[in-house]
JSON list of C-alpha atoms in Angstrom, two decimals:
[
{"chain": "P", "resi": 306, "resn": "UNK", "atom": "CA", "xyz": [-17.58, 11.07, -15.77]},
{"chain": "P", "resi": 307, "resn": "UNK", "atom": "CA", "xyz": [-17.25, 12.59, -12.57]},
{"chain": "P", "resi": 308, "resn": "UNK", "atom": "CA", "xyz": [-14.59, 14.92, -10.63]},
{"chain": "P", "resi": 309, "resn": "UNK", "atom": "CA", "xyz": [-14.16, 16.71, -7.77]},
{"chain": "P", "resi": 310, "resn": "UNK", "atom": "CA", "xyz": [-12.61, 20.29, -7.05]},
{"chain": "P", "resi": 311, "resn": "UNK", "atom": "CA", "xyz": [-10.84, 21.16, -3.51]},
{"chain": "P", "resi": 312, "resn": "UNK", "atom": "CA", "xyz": [-10.04, 24.64, -3.52]},
{"chain": "P", "resi": 313, "resn": "UNK", "atom": "CA", "xyz": [-6.54, 25.02, -1.32]},
{"chain": "P", "resi": 314, "resn": "UNK", "atom": "CA", "xyz": [-5.11, 22.39, -0.43]},
{"chain": "P", "resi": 315, "resn": "UNK", "atom": "CA", "xyz": [-3.70, 23.98, 3.20]},
{"chain": "P", "resi": 316, "resn": "UNK", "atom": "CA", "xyz": [-6.70, 26.57, 4.97]},
{"chain": "P", "resi": 317, "resn": "UNK", "atom": "CA", "xyz": [-5.34, 27.97, 8.46]},
{"chain": "P", "resi": 318, "resn": "UNK", "atom": "CA", "xyz": [-7.77, 29.79, 11.00]},
{"chain": "P", "resi": 319, "resn": "UNK", "atom": "CA", "xyz": [-7.81, 31.20, 14.40]},
{"chain": "P", "resi": 320, "resn": "UNK", "atom": "CA", "xyz": [-8.91, 28.81, 17.05]},
{"chain": "P", "resi": 321, "resn": "UNK", "atom": "CA", "xyz": [-12.90, 29.71, 17.21]},
{"chain": "P", "resi": 322, "resn": "UNK", "atom": "CA", "xyz": [-12.96, 31.76, 13.40]},
{"chain": "P", "resi": 323, "resn": "UNK", "atom": "CA", "xyz": [-15.38, 30.10, 11.45]},
{"chain": "P", "resi": 324, "resn": "UNK", "atom": "CA", "xyz": [-14.65, 27.49, 9.16]},
{"chain": "P", "resi": 325, "resn": "UNK", "atom": "CA", "xyz": [-14.92, 27.12, 4.88]},
{"chain": "P", "resi": 326, "resn": "UNK", "atom": "CA", "xyz": [-13.76, 24.56, 3.05]},
{"chain": "P", "resi": 327, "resn": "UNK", "atom": "CA", "xyz": [-14.63, 24.69, -0.28]},
{"chain": "P", "resi": 328, "resn": "UNK", "atom": "CA", "xyz": [-15.30, 21.56, -2.41]},
{"chain": "P", "resi": 329, "resn": "UNK", "atom": "CA", "xyz": [-16.89, 21.91, -6.35]},
{"chain": "P", "resi": 330, "resn": "UNK", "atom": "CA", "xyz": [-18.13, 19.00, -8.34]},
{"chain": "P", "resi": 331, "resn": "UNK", "atom": "CA", "xyz": [-19.02, 17.89, -11.71]},
{"chain": "P", "resi": 332, "resn": "UNK", "atom": "CA", "xyz": [-21.03, 15.04, -12.33]},
{"chain": "P", "resi": 333, "resn": "UNK", "atom": "CA", "xyz": [-23.23, 14.38, -15.41]},
{"chain": "P", "resi": 334, "resn": "UNK", "atom": "CA", "xyz": [-26.45, 12.81, -13.41]},
{"chain": "P", "resi": 335, "resn": "UNK", "atom": "CA", "xyz": [-27.43, 13.89, -9.93]},
{"chain": "P", "resi": 336, "resn": "UNK", "atom": "CA", "xyz": [-24.60, 13.49, -7.37]},
{"chain": "P", "resi": 337, "resn": "UNK", "atom": "CA", "xyz": [-24.33, 11.84, -3.88]},
{"chain": "P", "resi": 338, "resn": "UNK", "atom": "CA", "xyz": [-21.23, 14.31, -1.83]},
{"chain": "P", "resi": 339, "resn": "UNK", "atom": "CA", "xyz": [-19.49, 13.52, 1.53]},
{"chain": "P", "resi": 340, "resn": "UNK", "atom": "CA", "xyz": [-16.72, 15.10, 3.64]},
{"chain": "P", "resi": 341, "resn": "UNK", "atom": "CA", "xyz": [-14.52, 12.54, 5.14]},
{"chain": "P", "resi": 342, "resn": "UNK", "atom": "CA", "xyz": [-12.37, 13.84, 7.85]},
{"chain": "P", "resi": 343, "resn": "UNK", "atom": "CA", "xyz": [-8.63, 12.03, 8.19]},
{"chain": "P", "resi": 344, "resn": "UNK", "atom": "CA", "xyz": [-6.70, 12.50, 11.14]},
{"chain": "P", "resi": 345, "resn": "UNK", "atom": "CA", "xyz": [-3.06, 11.87, 10.81]},
{"chain": "P", "resi": 346, "resn": "UNK", "atom": "CA", "xyz": [-2.14, 8.22, 11.37]},
{"chain": "P", "resi": 347, "resn": "UNK", "atom": "CA", "xyz": [-5.46, 6.99, 10.83]},
{"chain": "P", "resi": 348, "resn": "UNK", "atom": "CA", "xyz": [-8.62, 6.62, 8.37]},
{"chain": "P", "resi": 349, "resn": "UNK", "atom": "CA", "xyz": [-10.97, 8.14, 6.77]},
{"chain": "P", "resi": 350, "resn": "UNK", "atom": "CA", "xyz": [-13.89, 9.20, 8.89]},
{"chain": "P", "resi": 351, "resn": "UNK", "atom": "CA", "xyz": [-17.26, 10.10, 7.59]},
{"chain": "P", "resi": 352, "resn": "UNK", "atom": "CA", "xyz": [-18.15, 13.57, 8.74]},
{"chain": "P", "resi": 353, "resn": "UNK", "atom": "CA", "xyz": [-21.25, 13.37, 6.60]},
{"chain": "P", "resi": 354, "resn": "UNK", "atom": "CA", "xyz": [-23.72, 12.61, 3.04]},
{"chain": "P", "resi": 355, "resn": "UNK", "atom": "CA", "xyz": [-25.95, 14.39, 0.74]},
{"chain": "P", "resi": 356, "resn": "UNK", "atom": "CA", "xyz": [-28.17, 12.26, -0.73]},
{"chain": "P", "resi": 357, "resn": "UNK", "atom": "CA", "xyz": [-30.31, 13.96, -2.77]},
{"chain": "P", "resi": 358, "resn": "UNK", "atom": "CA", "xyz": [-32.71, 15.05, 0.61]},
{"chain": "P", "resi": 359, "resn": "UNK", "atom": "CA", "xyz": [-32.30, 18.09, 2.66]},
{"chain": "P", "resi": 360, "resn": "UNK", "atom": "CA", "xyz": [-29.57, 19.79, 1.23]},
{"chain": "P", "resi": 361, "resn": "UNK", "atom": "CA", "xyz": [-28.60, 21.54, 4.15]},
{"chain": "P", "resi": 362, "resn": "UNK", "atom": "CA", "xyz": [-26.43, 18.62, 6.24]},
{"chain": "P", "resi": 363, "resn": "UNK", "atom": "CA", "xyz": [-25.91, 18.65, 9.13]},
{"chain": "P", "resi": 364, "resn": "UNK", "atom": "CA", "xyz": [-22.62, 15.87, 10.40]},
{"chain": "P", "resi": 365, "resn": "UNK", "atom": "CA", "xyz": [-20.66, 14.66, 13.52]},
{"chain": "P", "resi": 366, "resn": "UNK", "atom": "CA", "xyz": [-18.67, 17.25, 15.24]},
{"chain": "P", "resi": 367, "resn": "UNK", "atom": "CA", "xyz": [-20.56, 20.81, 14.67]},
{"chain": "P", "resi": 368, "resn": "UNK", "atom": "CA", "xyz": [-20.00, 20.58, 10.68]},
{"chain": "P", "resi": 369, "resn": "UNK", "atom": "CA", "xyz": [-22.48, 21.06, 8.08]},
{"chain": "P", "resi": 370, "resn": "UNK", "atom": "CA", "xyz": [-22.48, 21.28, 4.98]},
{"chain": "P", "resi": 371, "resn": "UNK", "atom": "CA", "xyz": [-24.71, 23.05, 1.90]},
{"chain": "P", "resi": 372, "resn": "UNK", "atom": "CA", "xyz": [-25.65, 21.11, -1.16]},
{"chain": "P", "resi": 373, "resn": "UNK", "atom": "CA", "xyz": [-25.88, 24.24, -3.70]},
{"chain": "P", "resi": 374, "resn": "UNK", "atom": "CA", "xyz": [-26.82, 22.96, -7.46]},
{"chain": "P", "resi": 375, "resn": "UNK", "atom": "CA", "xyz": [-25.96, 26.25, -8.96]},
{"chain": "P", "resi": 376, "resn": "UNK", "atom": "CA", "xyz": [-23.05, 26.71, -7.90]},
{"chain": "P", "resi": 377, "resn": "UNK", "atom": "CA", "xyz": [-22.69, 22.63, -8.01]},
{"chain": "P", "resi": 378, "resn": "UNK", "atom": "CA", "xyz": [-20.82, 23.52, -5.15]},
{"chain": "P", "resi": 379, "resn": "UNK", "atom": "CA", "xyz": [-21.03, 21.67, -1.21]},
{"chain": "P", "resi": 380, "resn": "UNK", "atom": "CA", "xyz": [-18.76, 23.28, 1.04]},
{"chain": "P", "resi": 381, "resn": "UNK", "atom": "CA", "xyz": [-18.20, 22.32, 4.86]},
{"chain": "P", "resi": 382, "resn": "UNK", "atom": "CA", "xyz": [-18.65, 25.02, 7.47]},
{"chain": "P", "resi": 383, "resn": "UNK", "atom": "CA", "xyz": [-17.89, 25.09, 10.88]},
{"chain": "P", "resi": 384, "resn": "UNK", "atom": "CA", "xyz": [-19.26, 28.16, 13.49]},
{"chain": "P", "resi": 385, "resn": "UNK", "atom": "CA", "xyz": [-15.98, 28.00, 15.64]},
{"chain": "P", "resi": 386, "resn": "UNK", "atom": "CA", "xyz": [-12.99, 26.49, 15.19]},
{"chain": "P", "resi": 387, "resn": "UNK", "atom": "CA", "xyz": [-11.38, 23.99, 17.98]},
{"chain": "P", "resi": 388, "resn": "UNK", "atom": "CA", "xyz": [-7.93, 22.33, 18.26]},
{"chain": "P", "resi": 389, "resn": "UNK", "atom": "CA", "xyz": [-9.24, 19.60, 17.89]},
{"chain": "P", "resi": 390, "resn": "UNK", "atom": "CA", "xyz": [-10.07, 19.84, 13.86]},
{"chain": "P", "resi": 391, "resn": "UNK", "atom": "CA", "xyz": [-6.89, 20.19, 12.98]},
{"chain": "P", "resi": 392, "resn": "UNK", "atom": "CA", "xyz": [-7.13, 17.09, 10.76]},
{"chain": "P", "resi": 393, "resn": "UNK", "atom": "CA", "xyz": [-7.23, 16.39, 6.36]},
{"chain": "P", "resi": 394, "resn": "UNK", "atom": "CA", "xyz": [-10.84, 16.86, 4.69]},
{"chain": "P", "resi": 395, "resn": "UNK", "atom": "CA", "xyz": [-11.93, 15.02, 1.60]},
{"chain": "P", "resi": 396, "resn": "UNK", "atom": "CA", "xyz": [-14.55, 15.31, -0.34]},
{"chain": "P", "resi": 397, "resn": "UNK", "atom": "CA", "xyz": [-15.27, 12.72, -2.64]},
{"chain": "P", "resi": 398, "resn": "UNK", "atom": "CA", "xyz": [-18.60, 12.08, -5.21]},
{"chain": "P", "resi": 399, "resn": "UNK", "atom": "CA", "xyz": [-20.46, 9.38, -6.38]},
{"chain": "P", "resi": 400, "resn": "UNK", "atom": "CA", "xyz": [-23.94, 8.67, -8.67]},
{"chain": "P", "resi": 401, "resn": "UNK", "atom": "CA", "xyz": [-26.42, 7.74, -7.02]},
{"chain": "P", "resi": 402, "resn": "UNK", "atom": "CA", "xyz": [-27.99, 4.60, -8.16]},
{"chain": "P", "resi": 403, "resn": "UNK", "atom": "CA", "xyz": [-26.09, 1.40, -5.99]},
{"chain": "P", "resi": 404, "resn": "UNK", "atom": "CA", "xyz": [-22.61, -0.22, -7.89]},
{"chain": "P", "resi": 405, "resn": "UNK", "atom": "CA", "xyz": [-20.97, 3.22, -8.46]},
{"chain": "P", "resi": 406, "resn": "UNK", "atom": "CA", "xyz": [-17.12, 4.55, -7.51]},
{"chain": "P", "resi": 407, "resn": "UNK", "atom": "CA", "xyz": [-16.54, 7.15, -5.79]},
{"chain": "P", "resi": 408, "resn": "UNK", "atom": "CA", "xyz": [-14.08, 9.76, -7.07]},
{"chain": "P", "resi": 409, "resn": "UNK", "atom": "CA", "xyz": [-12.14, 11.98, -3.84]},
{"chain": "P", "resi": 410, "resn": "UNK", "atom": "CA", "xyz": [-10.42, 14.94, -3.78]},
{"chain": "P", "resi": 411, "resn": "UNK", "atom": "CA", "xyz": [-7.50, 15.80, -3.20]},
{"chain": "P", "resi": 412, "resn": "UNK", "atom": "CA", "xyz": [-8.13, 16.70, 0.19]},
{"chain": "P", "resi": 413, "resn": "UNK", "atom": "CA", "xyz": [-6.99, 20.17, 2.56]},
{"chain": "P", "resi": 414, "resn": "UNK", "atom": "CA", "xyz": [-5.51, 19.93, 5.33]},
{"chain": "P", "resi": 415, "resn": "UNK", "atom": "CA", "xyz": [-6.79, 22.42, 8.08]},
{"chain": "P", "resi": 416, "resn": "UNK", "atom": "CA", "xyz": [-4.86, 23.93, 10.33]},
{"chain": "P", "resi": 417, "resn": "UNK", "atom": "CA", "xyz": [-6.30, 25.72, 14.02]},
{"chain": "P", "resi": 418, "resn": "UNK", "atom": "CA", "xyz": [-3.90, 28.07, 15.64]},
{"chain": "P", "resi": 419, "resn": "UNK", "atom": "CA", "xyz": [-4.60, 28.73, 19.67]},
{"chain": "K", "resi": 618, "resn": "UNK", "atom": "CA", "xyz": [-11.96, 2.11, 16.35]},
{"chain": "K", "resi": 619, "resn": "UNK", "atom": "CA", "xyz": [-14.19, 1.79, 13.09]},
{"chain": "K", "resi": 620, "resn": "UNK", "atom": "CA", "xyz": [-14.58, -1.96, 13.50]},
{"chain": "K", "resi": 621, "resn": "UNK", "atom": "CA", "xyz": [-12.32, -2.22, 10.72]},
{"chain": "K", "resi": 622, "resn": "UNK", "atom": "CA", "xyz": [-9.20, -4.22, 10.80]},
{"chain": "K", "resi": 623, "resn": "UNK", "atom": "CA", "xyz": [-6.38, -3.94, 8.21]},
{"chain": "K", "resi": 624, "resn": "UNK", "atom": "CA", "xyz": [-3.14, -6.39, 8.72]},
{"chain": "K", "resi": 625, "resn": "UNK", "atom": "CA", "xyz": [-0.09, -5.78, 8.56]},
{"chain": "K", "resi": 626, "resn": "UNK", "atom": "CA", "xyz": [0.82, -2.13, 9.52]},
{"chain": "K", "resi": 627, "resn": "UNK", "atom": "CA", "xyz": [3.54, -1.74, 7.57]},
{"chain": "K", "resi": 628, "resn": "UNK", "atom": "CA", "xyz": [4.87, -4.02, 5.01]},
{"chain": "K", "resi": 629, "resn": "UNK", "atom": "CA", "xyz": [8.57, -3.40, 3.02]},
{"chain": "K", "resi": 630, "resn": "UNK", "atom": "CA", "xyz": [9.36, -5.27, 0.47]},
{"chain": "K", "resi": 631, "resn": "UNK", "atom": "CA", "xyz": [11.56, -4.81, -2.37]},
{"chain": "K", "resi": 632, "resn": "UNK", "atom": "CA", "xyz": [10.71, -3.80, -6.65]},
{"chain": "K", "resi": 633, "resn": "UNK", "atom": "CA", "xyz": [9.22, -7.23, -8.55]},
{"chain": "K", "resi": 634, "resn": "UNK", "atom": "CA", "xyz": [7.89, -8.69, -4.75]},
{"chain": "K", "resi": 635, "resn": "UNK", "atom": "CA", "xyz": [3.85, -9.87, -4.80]},
{"chain": "K", "resi": 636, "resn": "UNK", "atom": "CA", "xyz": [2.87, -8.30, -1.43]},
{"chain": "K", "resi": 637, "resn": "UNK", "atom": "CA", "xyz": [-1.14, -8.99, 0.24]},
{"chain": "K", "resi": 638, "resn": "UNK", "atom": "CA", "xyz": [-2.94, -7.24, 2.45]},
{"chain": "K", "resi": 639, "resn": "UNK", "atom": "CA", "xyz": [-5.58, -8.36, 4.17]},
{"chain": "K", "resi": 640, "resn": "UNK", "atom": "CA", "xyz": [-8.54, -6.54, 5.80]},
{"chain": "K", "resi": 641, "resn": "UNK", "atom": "CA", "xyz": [-11.70, -7.51, 7.59]},
{"chain": "K", "resi": 642, "resn": "UNK", "atom": "CA", "xyz": [-14.98, -5.75, 7.98]},
{"chain": "K", "resi": 643, "resn": "UNK", "atom": "CA", "xyz": [-16.83, -5.03, 10.92]},
{"chain": "K", "resi": 644, "resn": "UNK", "atom": "CA", "xyz": [-19.36, -7.91, 11.66]},
{"chain": "K", "resi": 645, "resn": "UNK", "atom": "CA", "xyz": [-22.36, -7.34, 9.64]},
{"chain": "K", "resi": 646, "resn": "UNK", "atom": "CA", "xyz": [-20.88, -5.93, 7.11]},
{"chain": "K", "resi": 647, "resn": "UNK", "atom": "CA", "xyz": [-20.94, -7.45, 3.62]},
{"chain": "K", "resi": 648, "resn": "UNK", "atom": "CA", "xyz": [-19.02, -4.43, 1.54]},
{"chain": "K", "resi": 649, "resn": "UNK", "atom": "CA", "xyz": [-15.06, -4.08, 1.49]},
{"chain": "K", "resi": 650, "resn": "UNK", "atom": "CA", "xyz": [-13.51, -1.88, -0.68]},
{"chain": "K", "resi": 651, "resn": "UNK", "atom": "CA", "xyz": [-9.82, -1.02, -1.23]},
{"chain": "K", "resi": 652, "resn": "UNK", "atom": "CA", "xyz": [-8.18, 2.36, -1.17]},
{"chain": "K", "resi": 653, "resn": "UNK", "atom": "CA", "xyz": [-4.76, 3.79, -2.49]},
{"chain": "K", "resi": 654, "resn": "UNK", "atom": "CA", "xyz": [-2.99, 6.97, -0.66]},
{"chain": "K", "resi": 655, "resn": "UNK", "atom": "CA", "xyz": [-0.33, 7.97, -1.69]},
{"chain": "K", "resi": 656, "resn": "UNK", "atom": "CA", "xyz": [1.03, 12.14, -2.40]},
{"chain": "K", "resi": 657, "resn": "UNK", "atom": "CA", "xyz": [1.17, 11.97, -5.77]},
{"chain": "K", "resi": 658, "resn": "UNK", "atom": "CA", "xyz": [-2.00, 10.26, -6.87]},
{"chain": "K", "resi": 659, "resn": "UNK", "atom": "CA", "xyz": [-4.23, 11.73, -3.22]},
{"chain": "K", "resi": 660, "resn": "UNK", "atom": "CA", "xyz": [-6.50, 8.79, -2.82]},
{"chain": "K", "resi": 661, "resn": "UNK", "atom": "CA", "xyz": [-8.01, 6.51, -5.10]},
{"chain": "K", "resi": 662, "resn": "UNK", "atom": "CA", "xyz": [-10.84, 3.79, -5.21]},
{"chain": "K", "resi": 663, "resn": "UNK", "atom": "CA", "xyz": [-9.21, 0.43, -6.63]},
{"chain": "K", "resi": 664, "resn": "UNK", "atom": "CA", "xyz": [-12.02, -2.16, -6.13]},
{"chain": "K", "resi": 665, "resn": "UNK", "atom": "CA", "xyz": [-15.72, -3.05, -4.76]},
{"chain": "K", "resi": 666, "resn": "UNK", "atom": "CA", "xyz": [-16.27, -6.32, -2.88]},
{"chain": "K", "resi": 667, "resn": "UNK", "atom": "CA", "xyz": [-20.23, -7.08, -1.89]},
{"chain": "K", "resi": 668, "resn": "UNK", "atom": "CA", "xyz": [-20.51, -10.52, -0.72]},
{"chain": "K", "resi": 669, "resn": "UNK", "atom": "CA", "xyz": [-18.30, -12.17, -2.30]},
{"chain": "K", "resi": 670, "resn": "UNK", "atom": "CA", "xyz": [-18.62, -10.08, -5.83]},
{"chain": "K", "resi": 671, "resn": "UNK", "atom": "CA", "xyz": [-17.22, -8.19, -7.91]},
{"chain": "K", "resi": 672, "resn": "UNK", "atom": "CA", "xyz": [-19.49, -4.66, -7.97]},
{"chain": "K", "resi": 673, "resn": "UNK", "atom": "CA", "xyz": [-17.36, -1.88, -9.02]},
{"chain": "K", "resi": 674, "resn": "UNK", "atom": "CA", "xyz": [-13.25, -0.88, -10.50]},
{"chain": "K", "resi": 675, "resn": "UNK", "atom": "CA", "xyz": [-12.16, 2.00, -10.19]},
{"chain": "K", "resi": 676, "resn": "UNK", "atom": "CA", "xyz": [-8.37, 2.59, -10.88]},
{"chain": "K", "resi": 677, "resn": "UNK", "atom": "CA", "xyz": [-6.81, -0.60, -10.20]},
{"chain": "K", "resi": 678, "resn": "UNK", "atom": "CA", "xyz": [-3.47, -2.07, -12.03]},
{"chain": "K", "resi": 679, "resn": "UNK", "atom": "CA", "xyz": [-4.22, -4.94, -14.07]},
{"chain": "K", "resi": 680, "resn": "UNK", "atom": "CA", "xyz": [-1.15, -5.77, -11.74]},
{"chain": "K", "resi": 681, "resn": "UNK", "atom": "CA", "xyz": [-3.28, -6.09, -8.41]},
{"chain": "K", "resi": 682, "resn": "UNK", "atom": "CA", "xyz": [-5.63, -8.11, -7.73]},
{"chain": "K", "resi": 683, "resn": "UNK", "atom": "CA", "xyz": [-8.42, -8.27, -4.95]},
{"chain": "K", "resi": 684, "resn": "UNK", "atom": "CA", "xyz": [-11.11, -11.15, -3.81]},
{"chain": "K", "resi": 685, "resn": "UNK", "atom": "CA", "xyz": [-13.30, -11.85, -1.03]},
{"chain": "K", "resi": 686, "resn": "UNK", "atom": "CA", "xyz": [-13.75, -14.99, 1.21]},
{"chain": "K", "resi": 687, "resn": "UNK", "atom": "CA", "xyz": [-16.67, -16.36, 2.06]},
{"chain": "K", "resi": 688, "resn": "UNK", "atom": "CA", "xyz": [-16.42, -15.52, 5.63]},
{"chain": "K", "resi": 689, "resn": "UNK", "atom": "CA", "xyz": [-15.90, -11.96, 3.92]},
{"chain": "K", "resi": 690, "resn": "UNK", "atom": "CA", "xyz": [-12.99, -10.63, 4.85]},
{"chain": "K", "resi": 691, "resn": "UNK", "atom": "CA", "xyz": [-11.01, -9.62, 1.57]},
{"chain": "K", "resi": 692, "resn": "UNK", "atom": "CA", "xyz": [-7.08, -9.56, 0.65]},
{"chain": "K", "resi": 693, "resn": "UNK", "atom": "CA", "xyz": [-5.43, -6.98, -1.95]},
{"chain": "K", "resi": 694, "resn": "UNK", "atom": "CA", "xyz": [-2.44, -8.92, -3.20]},
{"chain": "K", "resi": 695, "resn": "UNK", "atom": "CA", "xyz": [-0.03, -6.29, -5.57]},
{"chain": "K", "resi": 696, "resn": "UNK", "atom": "CA", "xyz": [2.47, -8.40, -7.71]},
{"chain": "K", "resi": 697, "resn": "UNK", "atom": "CA", "xyz": [5.79, -6.83, -9.81]},
{"chain": "K", "resi": 698, "resn": "UNK", "atom": "CA", "xyz": [5.55, -4.20, -7.18]},
{"chain": "K", "resi": 699, "resn": "UNK", "atom": "CA", "xyz": [7.26, -0.79, -8.39]},
{"chain": "K", "resi": 700, "resn": "UNK", "atom": "CA", "xyz": [9.00, 2.00, -6.50]},
{"chain": "K", "resi": 701, "resn": "UNK", "atom": "CA", "xyz": [5.17, 3.90, -7.24]},
{"chain": "K", "resi": 702, "resn": "UNK", "atom": "CA", "xyz": [3.66, 1.56, -5.05]},
{"chain": "K", "resi": 703, "resn": "UNK", "atom": "CA", "xyz": [4.94, 2.86, -2.54]},
{"chain": "K", "resi": 704, "resn": "UNK", "atom": "CA", "xyz": [1.98, 4.29, -0.32]},
{"chain": "K", "resi": 705, "resn": "UNK", "atom": "CA", "xyz": [-0.77, 3.59, 1.99]},
{"chain": "K", "resi": 706, "resn": "UNK", "atom": "CA", "xyz": [-3.51, 1.44, 1.05]},
{"chain": "K", "resi": 707, "resn": "UNK", "atom": "CA", "xyz": [-6.93, 1.29, 3.25]},
{"chain": "K", "resi": 708, "resn": "UNK", "atom": "CA", "xyz": [-9.61, -1.08, 3.12]},
{"chain": "K", "resi": 709, "resn": "UNK", "atom": "CA", "xyz": [-14.10, 0.57, 4.30]},
{"chain": "K", "resi": 710, "resn": "UNK", "atom": "CA", "xyz": [-17.04, -2.05, 4.72]},
{"chain": "K", "resi": 711, "resn": "UNK", "atom": "CA", "xyz": [-20.60, -0.51, 3.86]},
{"chain": "K", "resi": 712, "resn": "UNK", "atom": "CA", "xyz": [-23.61, -2.78, 4.92]},
{"chain": "K", "resi": 713, "resn": "UNK", "atom": "CA", "xyz": [-24.92, -2.70, 1.97]},
{"chain": "K", "resi": 714, "resn": "UNK", "atom": "CA", "xyz": [-23.29, -2.94, -1.62]},
{"chain": "K", "resi": 715, "resn": "UNK", "atom": "CA", "xyz": [-24.51, 0.47, -2.85]},
{"chain": "K", "resi": 716, "resn": "UNK", "atom": "CA", "xyz": [-22.55, 3.11, -1.82]},
{"chain": "K", "resi": 717, "resn": "UNK", "atom": "CA", "xyz": [-23.99, 6.18, -2.63]},
{"chain": "K", "resi": 718, "resn": "UNK", "atom": "CA", "xyz": [-25.94, 6.04, 0.05]},
{"chain": "K", "resi": 719, "resn": "UNK", "atom": "CA", "xyz": [-24.52, 3.96, 3.05]},
{"chain": "K", "resi": 720, "resn": "UNK", "atom": "CA", "xyz": [-21.68, 4.97, 5.15]},
{"chain": "K", "resi": 721, "resn": "UNK", "atom": "CA", "xyz": [-18.03, 3.60, 4.96]},
{"chain": "K", "resi": 722, "resn": "UNK", "atom": "CA", "xyz": [-15.80, 2.70, 8.26]},
{"chain": "K", "resi": 723, "resn": "UNK", "atom": "CA", "xyz": [-12.54, 3.04, 7.05]},
{"chain": "K", "resi": 724, "resn": "UNK", "atom": "CA", "xyz": [-9.59, 0.79, 8.65]},
{"chain": "K", "resi": 725, "resn": "UNK", "atom": "CA", "xyz": [-6.45, 2.31, 10.12]},
{"chain": "K", "resi": 726, "resn": "UNK", "atom": "CA", "xyz": [-4.09, 1.01, 6.96]},
{"chain": "K", "resi": 727, "resn": "UNK", "atom": "CA", "xyz": [-1.21, -1.20, 5.54]},
{"chain": "K", "resi": 728, "resn": "UNK", "atom": "CA", "xyz": [1.62, 1.19, 4.57]},
{"chain": "K", "resi": 729, "resn": "UNK", "atom": "CA", "xyz": [3.48, 0.01, 2.08]},
{"chain": "K", "resi": 730, "resn": "UNK", "atom": "CA", "xyz": [7.21, 1.04, 1.55]},
{"chain": "K", "resi": 731, "resn": "UNK", "atom": "CA", "xyz": [8.61, -0.76, -1.83]},
{"chain": "K", "resi": 732, "resn": "UNK", "atom": "CA", "xyz": [12.61, 0.09, -2.36]}
]
């Protein structure tokens, strides 16, 4: 079985401050990991993905995440928050090797304070 | 705009009824996925089709069914609706059937309200 845990359903940061959204995964086989962003009244958009290549993954909008096997973590970071980053962020896990279901975390709502 | 279209945008119906949600994938994408998003359950993967065939199944209820047609559009059928089925239903598509490797493009969703 696979699962992801997102710590903190709501995170608030000041504009210009570091963004850190936490995701820990559980998987019995090598995982593929994703971060998605959902803006209000929209569908999800892929920010970045880890598929067993480089452990530091860079995504869109200045976000990046680092896969740490020893900590079973895939935290999402951005050096400087922008007002437009306010959204809900989802971590997701699937297994490598073809057709597998994706398991999403419960989401973290990011608030950016001016 | 992801290129994935979903109709209708909103749907209000009564308990016990049956509804059909429609999804058109991006041009060239062979794979379609359905998700349910609710406050109680979060985002749940329901089912995946690849080029007309079922490929992966998630937490899909027996009252729900889906299919993908030769023109690659997909329909999600929800029957004997209950209040708890009220949710946002998303469709996503990708080029390949291997969801591990390829980016999924999400549609804007259909908001279903069961009264």
